[in-house]
């Protein structure tokens, strides 16, 4: 995946088929309201352009790409809080990827042994 600019809050990776094998497009927006666009052949994103813009401007471009003549499709999505969606699954913690359930032994113990101890009188007085 492409290294995004610092302070990127949202990005999307789109892909369209082409006669040369496919083309990729990545659009991102930073917290400073800068749009960064990357594009190139699939697997070879080498072009970059930047301009002022916010999430709404980026979303408008994304919709044009998806509904335009090239019919781009969503590949991946990035948020600053969670990273790339595709990498979240790869980075799942071992606790989330266990194949067998964790079995906890029942370690409960009785506070009073009712078979041998006398019932304390105070234990049956209710505080209402």
Short mmCIF file of N, CA and C in Angstrom, two decimals:
data_model
loop_
_atom_site.label_atom_id
_atom_site.label_comp_id
_atom_site.label_asym_id
_atom_site.label_seq_id
_atom_site.Cartn_x
_atom_site.Cartn_y
_atom_site.Cartn_z
N UNK A 1 0.84 -1.18 0.00
CA UNK A 1 0.00 0.00 0.00
C UNK A 1 0.89 1.24 0.00
N UNK A 2 0.39 2.30 -0.48
CA UNK A 2 1.15 3.55 -0.61
C UNK A 2 1.33 4.21 0.75
N UNK A 3 2.51 4.76 0.99
CA UNK A 3 2.67 5.53 2.24
C UNK A 3 1.87 6.84 2.13
N UNK A 4 1.01 7.06 3.04
CA UNK A 4 0.18 8.27 3.03
C UNK A 4 0.91 9.42 3.71
N UNK A 5 0.49 10.62 3.41
CA UNK A 5 1.06 11.82 4.03
C UNK A 5 0.74 11.83 5.53
N UNK A 6 1.62 12.45 6.33
CA UNK A 6 1.32 12.56 7.76
C UNK A 6 -0.02 13.29 7.97
N UNK A 7 -0.71 12.94 9.02
CA UNK A 7 -2.00 13.52 9.38
C UNK A 7 -3.12 13.20 8.40
N UNK A 8 -3.00 12.10 7.65
CA UNK A 8 -4.08 11.67 6.78
C UNK A 8 -5.22 11.17 7.65
N UNK A 9 -6.41 11.69 7.43
CA UNK A 9 -7.55 11.26 8.24
C UNK A 9 -8.38 10.19 7.54
N UNK A 10 -8.40 10.20 6.20
CA UNK A 10 -9.19 9.23 5.46
C UNK A 10 -8.57 9.02 4.09
N UNK A 11 -8.61 7.78 3.61
CA UNK A 11 -8.13 7.48 2.26
C UNK A 11 -8.93 6.30 1.72
N UNK A 12 -8.97 6.21 0.41
CA UNK A 12 -9.64 5.10 -0.25
C UNK A 12 -8.79 4.64 -1.43
N UNK A 13 -8.75 3.33 -1.64
CA UNK A 13 -8.02 2.73 -2.76
C UNK A 13 -9.05 2.14 -3.70
N UNK A 14 -9.02 2.61 -4.95
CA UNK A 14 -9.94 2.12 -5.99
C UNK A 14 -9.15 1.45 -7.09
N UNK A 15 -9.81 0.54 -7.81
CA UNK A 15 -9.16 -0.15 -8.93
C UNK A 15 -10.15 -0.33 -10.06
N UNK A 16 -9.65 -0.18 -11.30
CA UNK A 16 -10.46 -0.41 -12.49
C UNK A 16 -9.68 -1.30 -13.44
N UNK A 17 -10.41 -2.11 -14.19
CA UNK A 17 -9.74 -2.94 -15.19
C UNK A 17 -9.42 -2.08 -16.41
N UNK A 18 -8.40 -2.49 -17.13
CA UNK A 18 -8.04 -1.80 -18.36
C UNK A 18 -7.36 -2.79 -19.30
N UNK A 19 -7.16 -2.38 -20.53
CA UNK A 19 -6.54 -3.27 -21.51
C UNK A 19 -5.09 -3.60 -21.12
N UNK A 20 -4.47 -2.75 -20.31
CA UNK A 20 -3.07 -3.01 -19.90
C UNK A 20 -2.99 -3.76 -18.57
N UNK A 21 -4.12 -4.24 -18.07
CA UNK A 21 -4.09 -5.05 -16.86
C UNK A 21 -4.75 -4.43 -15.65
N UNK A 22 -4.99 -3.16 -15.65
CA UNK A 22 -5.68 -2.54 -14.54
C UNK A 22 -5.01 -1.25 -14.11
N UNK A 23 -5.79 -0.45 -13.42
CA UNK A 23 -5.23 0.81 -12.91
C UNK A 23 -5.74 1.04 -11.50
N UNK A 24 -4.86 1.60 -10.68
CA UNK A 24 -5.17 1.89 -9.30
C UNK A 24 -5.24 3.39 -9.08
N UNK A 25 -6.07 3.78 -8.13
CA UNK A 25 -6.24 5.18 -7.76
C UNK A 25 -6.43 5.24 -6.25
N UNK A 26 -5.67 6.09 -5.59
CA UNK A 26 -5.81 6.29 -4.15
C UNK A 26 -6.06 7.77 -3.92
N UNK A 27 -7.12 8.09 -3.19
CA UNK A 27 -7.42 9.46 -2.82
C UNK A 27 -7.40 9.57 -1.31
N UNK A 28 -6.78 10.63 -0.80
CA UNK A 28 -6.71 10.81 0.65
C UNK A 28 -6.91 12.27 1.01
N UNK A 29 -7.28 12.51 2.26
CA UNK A 29 -7.45 13.86 2.76
C UNK A 29 -6.74 13.94 4.12
N UNK A 30 -6.06 15.06 4.35
CA UNK A 30 -5.36 15.26 5.62
C UNK A 30 -6.19 16.18 6.52
N UNK A 31 -5.78 16.25 7.78
CA UNK A 31 -6.49 17.13 8.71
C UNK A 31 -6.27 18.61 8.36
N UNK A 32 -5.26 18.91 7.54
CA UNK A 32 -5.03 20.29 7.09
C UNK A 32 -5.83 20.63 5.83
N UNK A 33 -6.79 19.76 5.48
CA UNK A 33 -7.64 19.95 4.29
C UNK A 33 -6.82 19.98 3.00
N UNK A 34 -5.99 18.99 2.84
CA UNK A 34 -5.25 18.79 1.60
C UNK A 34 -5.68 17.46 1.00
N UNK A 35 -6.00 17.46 -0.29
CA UNK A 35 -6.28 16.22 -1.01
C UNK A 35 -4.98 15.73 -1.63
N UNK A 36 -4.71 14.46 -1.47
CA UNK A 36 -3.56 13.83 -2.12
C UNK A 36 -4.09 12.67 -2.95
N UNK A 37 -3.76 12.70 -4.23
CA UNK A 37 -4.24 11.69 -5.17
C UNK A 37 -3.02 10.97 -5.72
N UNK A 38 -3.10 9.63 -5.75
CA UNK A 38 -2.03 8.79 -6.28
C UNK A 38 -2.65 7.88 -7.33
N UNK A 39 -1.94 7.61 -8.43
CA UNK A 39 -2.49 6.74 -9.45
C UNK A 39 -1.38 6.09 -10.26
N UNK A 40 -1.77 5.04 -10.98
CA UNK A 40 -0.85 4.33 -11.84
C UNK A 40 -1.40 2.96 -12.20
N UNK A 41 -0.58 2.17 -12.90
CA UNK A 41 -0.98 0.81 -13.23
C UNK A 41 -1.10 0.01 -11.93
N UNK A 42 -1.93 -1.01 -11.97
CA UNK A 42 -2.11 -1.82 -10.78
C UNK A 42 -0.76 -2.35 -10.30
N UNK A 43 -0.49 -2.08 -9.04
CA UNK A 43 0.77 -2.49 -8.43
C UNK A 43 1.92 -1.53 -8.67
N UNK A 44 1.70 -0.48 -9.45
CA UNK A 44 2.75 0.49 -9.78
C UNK A 44 2.23 1.91 -9.66
N UNK A 45 1.76 2.27 -8.51
CA UNK A 45 1.25 3.62 -8.30
C UNK A 45 2.44 4.55 -8.13
N UNK A 46 2.68 5.37 -9.16
CA UNK A 46 3.87 6.23 -9.14
C UNK A 46 3.54 7.71 -9.33
N UNK A 47 2.32 8.04 -9.69
CA UNK A 47 1.94 9.43 -9.91
C UNK A 47 1.32 10.00 -8.63
N UNK A 48 1.53 11.30 -8.41
CA UNK A 48 0.98 11.95 -7.22
C UNK A 48 0.63 13.40 -7.55
N UNK A 49 -0.48 13.86 -7.00
CA UNK A 49 -0.87 15.27 -7.12
C UNK A 49 -1.54 15.67 -5.81
N UNK A 50 -1.43 16.95 -5.48
CA UNK A 50 -2.05 17.46 -4.24
C UNK A 50 -2.72 18.79 -4.54
N UNK A 51 -3.79 19.06 -3.78
CA UNK A 51 -4.48 20.34 -3.89
C UNK A 51 -5.30 20.54 -2.63
N UNK A 52 -5.75 21.76 -2.37
CA UNK A 52 -6.61 21.99 -1.21
C UNK A 52 -7.95 21.29 -1.38
N UNK A 53 -8.49 20.78 -0.29
CA UNK A 53 -9.79 20.13 -0.35
C UNK A 53 -10.09 19.40 0.95
N UNK A 54 -11.38 19.11 1.15
CA UNK A 54 -11.80 18.43 2.37
C UNK A 54 -12.43 17.08 2.01
N UNK A 55 -13.02 16.43 3.03
CA UNK A 55 -13.63 15.12 2.82
C UNK A 55 -14.72 15.17 1.76
N UNK A 56 -15.53 16.22 1.76
CA UNK A 56 -16.60 16.33 0.77
C UNK A 56 -16.06 16.38 -0.65
N UNK A 57 -14.96 17.11 -0.84
CA UNK A 57 -14.34 17.19 -2.17
C UNK A 57 -13.79 15.82 -2.58
N UNK A 58 -13.17 15.12 -1.63
CA UNK A 58 -12.66 13.78 -1.93
C UNK A 58 -13.80 12.83 -2.25
N UNK A 59 -14.87 12.89 -1.48
CA UNK A 59 -16.01 12.01 -1.72
C UNK A 59 -16.62 12.24 -3.09
N UNK A 60 -16.66 13.48 -3.54
CA UNK A 60 -17.18 13.80 -4.87
C UNK A 60 -16.33 13.13 -5.96
N UNK A 61 -15.02 13.19 -5.81
CA UNK A 61 -14.11 12.55 -6.78
C UNK A 61 -14.30 11.04 -6.75
N UNK A 62 -14.42 10.48 -5.55
CA UNK A 62 -14.61 9.03 -5.41
C UNK A 62 -15.88 8.60 -6.15
N UNK A 63 -16.97 9.34 -5.97
CA UNK A 63 -18.23 9.00 -6.64
C UNK A 63 -18.09 9.09 -8.16
N UNK A 64 -17.34 10.08 -8.64
CA UNK A 64 -17.11 10.20 -10.09
C UNK A 64 -16.34 8.99 -10.61
N UNK A 65 -15.36 8.53 -9.83
CA UNK A 65 -14.56 7.36 -10.24
C UNK A 65 -15.42 6.10 -10.26
N UNK A 66 -16.23 5.92 -9.23
CA UNK A 66 -17.04 4.70 -9.12
C UNK A 66 -18.15 4.67 -10.17
N UNK A 67 -18.77 5.81 -10.44
CA UNK A 67 -19.90 5.85 -11.36
C UNK A 67 -19.51 6.30 -12.77
N UNK A 68 -18.25 6.60 -13.00
CA UNK A 68 -17.78 7.06 -14.31
C UNK A 68 -17.63 5.93 -15.30
N UNK A 69 -17.07 6.26 -16.45
CA UNK A 69 -16.96 5.26 -17.53
C UNK A 69 -16.00 4.13 -17.19
N UNK A 70 -15.01 4.38 -16.33
CA UNK A 70 -14.05 3.32 -16.00
C UNK A 70 -14.53 2.37 -14.91
N UNK A 71 -15.60 2.74 -14.20
CA UNK A 71 -16.21 1.88 -13.19
C UNK A 71 -15.20 1.34 -12.17
N UNK A 72 -14.55 2.27 -11.48
CA UNK A 72 -13.63 1.87 -10.42
C UNK A 72 -14.39 1.15 -9.32
N UNK A 73 -13.70 0.23 -8.66
CA UNK A 73 -14.29 -0.49 -7.54
C UNK A 73 -13.43 -0.31 -6.30
N UNK A 74 -14.07 -0.32 -5.15
CA UNK A 74 -13.37 -0.15 -3.88
C UNK A 74 -12.47 -1.36 -3.62
N UNK A 75 -11.23 -1.07 -3.24
CA UNK A 75 -10.28 -2.11 -2.87
C UNK A 75 -10.03 -2.08 -1.37
N UNK A 76 -9.84 -0.88 -0.85
CA UNK A 76 -9.49 -0.75 0.56
C UNK A 76 -9.86 0.65 1.05
N UNK A 77 -9.95 0.78 2.37
CA UNK A 77 -10.30 2.06 2.98
C UNK A 77 -9.43 2.28 4.21
N UNK A 78 -9.03 3.53 4.42
CA UNK A 78 -8.16 3.88 5.53
C UNK A 78 -8.81 4.94 6.40
N UNK A 79 -8.71 4.78 7.71
CA UNK A 79 -9.07 5.84 8.65
C UNK A 79 -7.91 6.00 9.61
N UNK A 80 -7.73 7.20 10.10
CA UNK A 80 -6.59 7.45 10.99
C UNK A 80 -6.71 6.65 12.29
N UNK A 81 -7.91 6.35 12.73
CA UNK A 81 -8.09 5.61 13.96
C UNK A 81 -7.81 4.12 13.80
N UNK A 82 -8.09 3.56 12.62
CA UNK A 82 -8.03 2.11 12.45
C UNK A 82 -7.06 1.62 11.40
N UNK A 83 -6.48 2.52 10.60
CA UNK A 83 -5.56 2.08 9.54
C UNK A 83 -6.31 1.52 8.34
N UNK A 84 -5.58 0.80 7.48
CA UNK A 84 -6.18 0.19 6.29
C UNK A 84 -7.02 -1.00 6.71
N UNK A 85 -8.20 -1.14 6.15
CA UNK A 85 -9.09 -2.25 6.47
C UNK A 85 -8.42 -3.59 6.20
N UNK A 86 -7.75 -3.72 5.06
CA UNK A 86 -7.13 -4.99 4.70
C UNK A 86 -6.03 -5.39 5.68
N UNK A 87 -5.39 -4.42 6.30
CA UNK A 87 -4.32 -4.73 7.24
C UNK A 87 -4.86 -5.02 8.64
N UNK A 88 -6.07 -4.59 8.94
CA UNK A 88 -6.66 -4.88 10.25
C UNK A 88 -6.81 -6.37 10.44
N UNK A 89 -7.28 -7.07 9.40
CA UNK A 89 -7.47 -8.51 9.51
C UNK A 89 -6.13 -9.23 9.68
N UNK A 90 -5.09 -8.74 9.01
CA UNK A 90 -3.77 -9.36 9.11
C UNK A 90 -3.15 -9.13 10.47
N UNK A 91 -3.50 -8.02 11.13
CA UNK A 91 -2.88 -7.66 12.39
C UNK A 91 -3.74 -8.06 13.59
N UNK A 92 -4.68 -8.98 13.38
CA UNK A 92 -5.53 -9.39 14.49
C UNK A 92 -4.68 -10.03 15.57
N UNK A 93 -5.03 -9.75 16.80
CA UNK A 93 -4.24 -10.28 17.91
C UNK A 93 -4.43 -11.78 18.03
N UNK A 94 -3.48 -12.48 18.64
CA UNK A 94 -3.62 -13.93 18.80
C UNK A 94 -4.90 -14.30 19.54
N UNK A 95 -5.33 -13.47 20.48
CA UNK A 95 -6.57 -13.76 21.20
C UNK A 95 -7.78 -13.76 20.27
N UNK A 96 -7.73 -12.92 19.20
CA UNK A 96 -8.86 -12.85 18.27
C UNK A 96 -8.82 -13.97 17.25
N UNK A 97 -7.67 -14.63 17.07
CA UNK A 97 -7.53 -15.64 16.03
C UNK A 97 -7.48 -17.05 16.58
N UNK A 98 -7.79 -17.26 17.85
CA UNK A 98 -7.78 -18.60 18.43
C UNK A 98 -8.79 -19.46 17.72
N UNK A 99 -8.40 -20.71 17.48
CA UNK A 99 -9.33 -21.63 16.84
C UNK A 99 -10.09 -22.45 17.87
N UNK A 100 -9.53 -22.60 19.08
CA UNK A 100 -10.21 -23.34 20.12
C UNK A 100 -10.63 -22.38 21.22
N UNK A 101 -11.78 -22.63 21.81
CA UNK A 101 -12.22 -21.73 22.88
C UNK A 101 -11.33 -21.87 24.12
N UNK A 102 -11.23 -20.80 24.86
CA UNK A 102 -10.49 -20.83 26.11
C UNK A 102 -11.40 -21.43 27.17
N UNK A 103 -10.90 -22.43 27.88
CA UNK A 103 -11.70 -23.09 28.90
C UNK A 103 -11.20 -22.64 30.26
N UNK A 104 -12.09 -22.08 31.04
CA UNK A 104 -11.76 -21.64 32.38
C UNK A 104 -12.28 -22.68 33.37
N UNK A 105 -11.42 -23.13 34.26
CA UNK A 105 -11.85 -24.08 35.27
C UNK A 105 -12.73 -23.36 36.28
N UNK A 106 -13.75 -24.06 36.74
CA UNK A 106 -14.63 -23.50 37.76
C UNK A 106 -13.92 -23.58 39.10
N UNK A 107 -13.57 -22.43 39.64
CA UNK A 107 -12.83 -22.41 40.90
C UNK A 107 -13.65 -21.79 42.01
N UNK A 108 -14.95 -21.96 41.95
CA UNK A 108 -15.81 -21.40 43.00
C UNK A 108 -15.65 -22.21 44.27
N UNK A 109 -15.68 -21.53 45.36
CA UNK A 109 -15.61 -22.20 46.67
C UNK A 109 -16.74 -21.68 47.53
N UNK A 110 -17.19 -22.51 48.39
CA UNK A 110 -18.26 -22.13 49.29
C UNK A 110 -17.69 -21.29 50.43
N UNK A 111 -18.38 -20.24 50.80
CA UNK A 111 -17.94 -19.40 51.90
C UNK A 111 -18.20 -20.11 53.24
N UNK A 112 -19.30 -20.80 53.30
CA UNK A 112 -19.65 -21.52 54.52
C UNK A 112 -19.85 -22.98 54.15
N UNK A 113 -19.26 -23.87 54.91
CA UNK A 113 -19.48 -25.30 54.69
C UNK A 113 -20.75 -25.68 55.43
N UNK A 114 -21.87 -25.72 54.72
CA UNK A 114 -23.17 -25.93 55.36
C UNK A 114 -23.32 -27.33 55.93
N UNK A 115 -22.48 -28.25 55.52
CA UNK A 115 -22.61 -29.61 56.03
C UNK A 115 -21.97 -29.78 57.40
N UNK A 116 -21.02 -28.91 57.78
CA UNK A 116 -20.33 -29.06 59.04
C UNK A 116 -20.45 -27.85 59.96
N UNK A 117 -20.55 -26.67 59.41
CA UNK A 117 -20.60 -25.46 60.22
C UNK A 117 -22.03 -25.18 60.67
N UNK A 118 -22.14 -24.60 61.83
CA UNK A 118 -23.45 -24.14 62.27
C UNK A 118 -23.76 -22.84 61.54
N UNK A 119 -25.00 -22.61 61.25
CA UNK A 119 -25.40 -21.39 60.58
C UNK A 119 -25.32 -20.24 61.57
N UNK A 120 -24.50 -19.23 61.28
CA UNK A 120 -24.43 -18.09 62.19
C UNK A 120 -25.76 -17.34 62.17
N UNK A 121 -26.23 -16.94 63.34
CA UNK A 121 -27.51 -16.25 63.46
C UNK A 121 -27.49 -14.94 62.66
N UNK A 122 -26.38 -14.23 62.69
CA UNK A 122 -26.29 -12.95 62.00
C UNK A 122 -26.44 -13.09 60.49
N UNK A 123 -26.16 -14.26 59.95
CA UNK A 123 -26.22 -14.42 58.49
C UNK A 123 -27.64 -14.43 57.96
N UNK A 124 -28.64 -14.65 58.84
CA UNK A 124 -30.01 -14.66 58.35
C UNK A 124 -30.79 -13.41 58.74
N UNK A 125 -30.13 -12.47 59.36
CA UNK A 125 -30.80 -11.21 59.69
C UNK A 125 -30.69 -10.29 58.47
N UNK A 126 -31.84 -9.85 57.99
CA UNK A 126 -31.85 -9.00 56.80
C UNK A 126 -31.81 -7.53 57.20
N UNK A 127 -31.14 -6.76 56.39
CA UNK A 127 -31.02 -5.33 56.66
C UNK A 127 -31.97 -4.55 55.74
N UNK A 128 -33.23 -4.40 56.17
CA UNK A 128 -34.19 -3.67 55.35
C UNK A 128 -34.50 -2.36 55.96
#
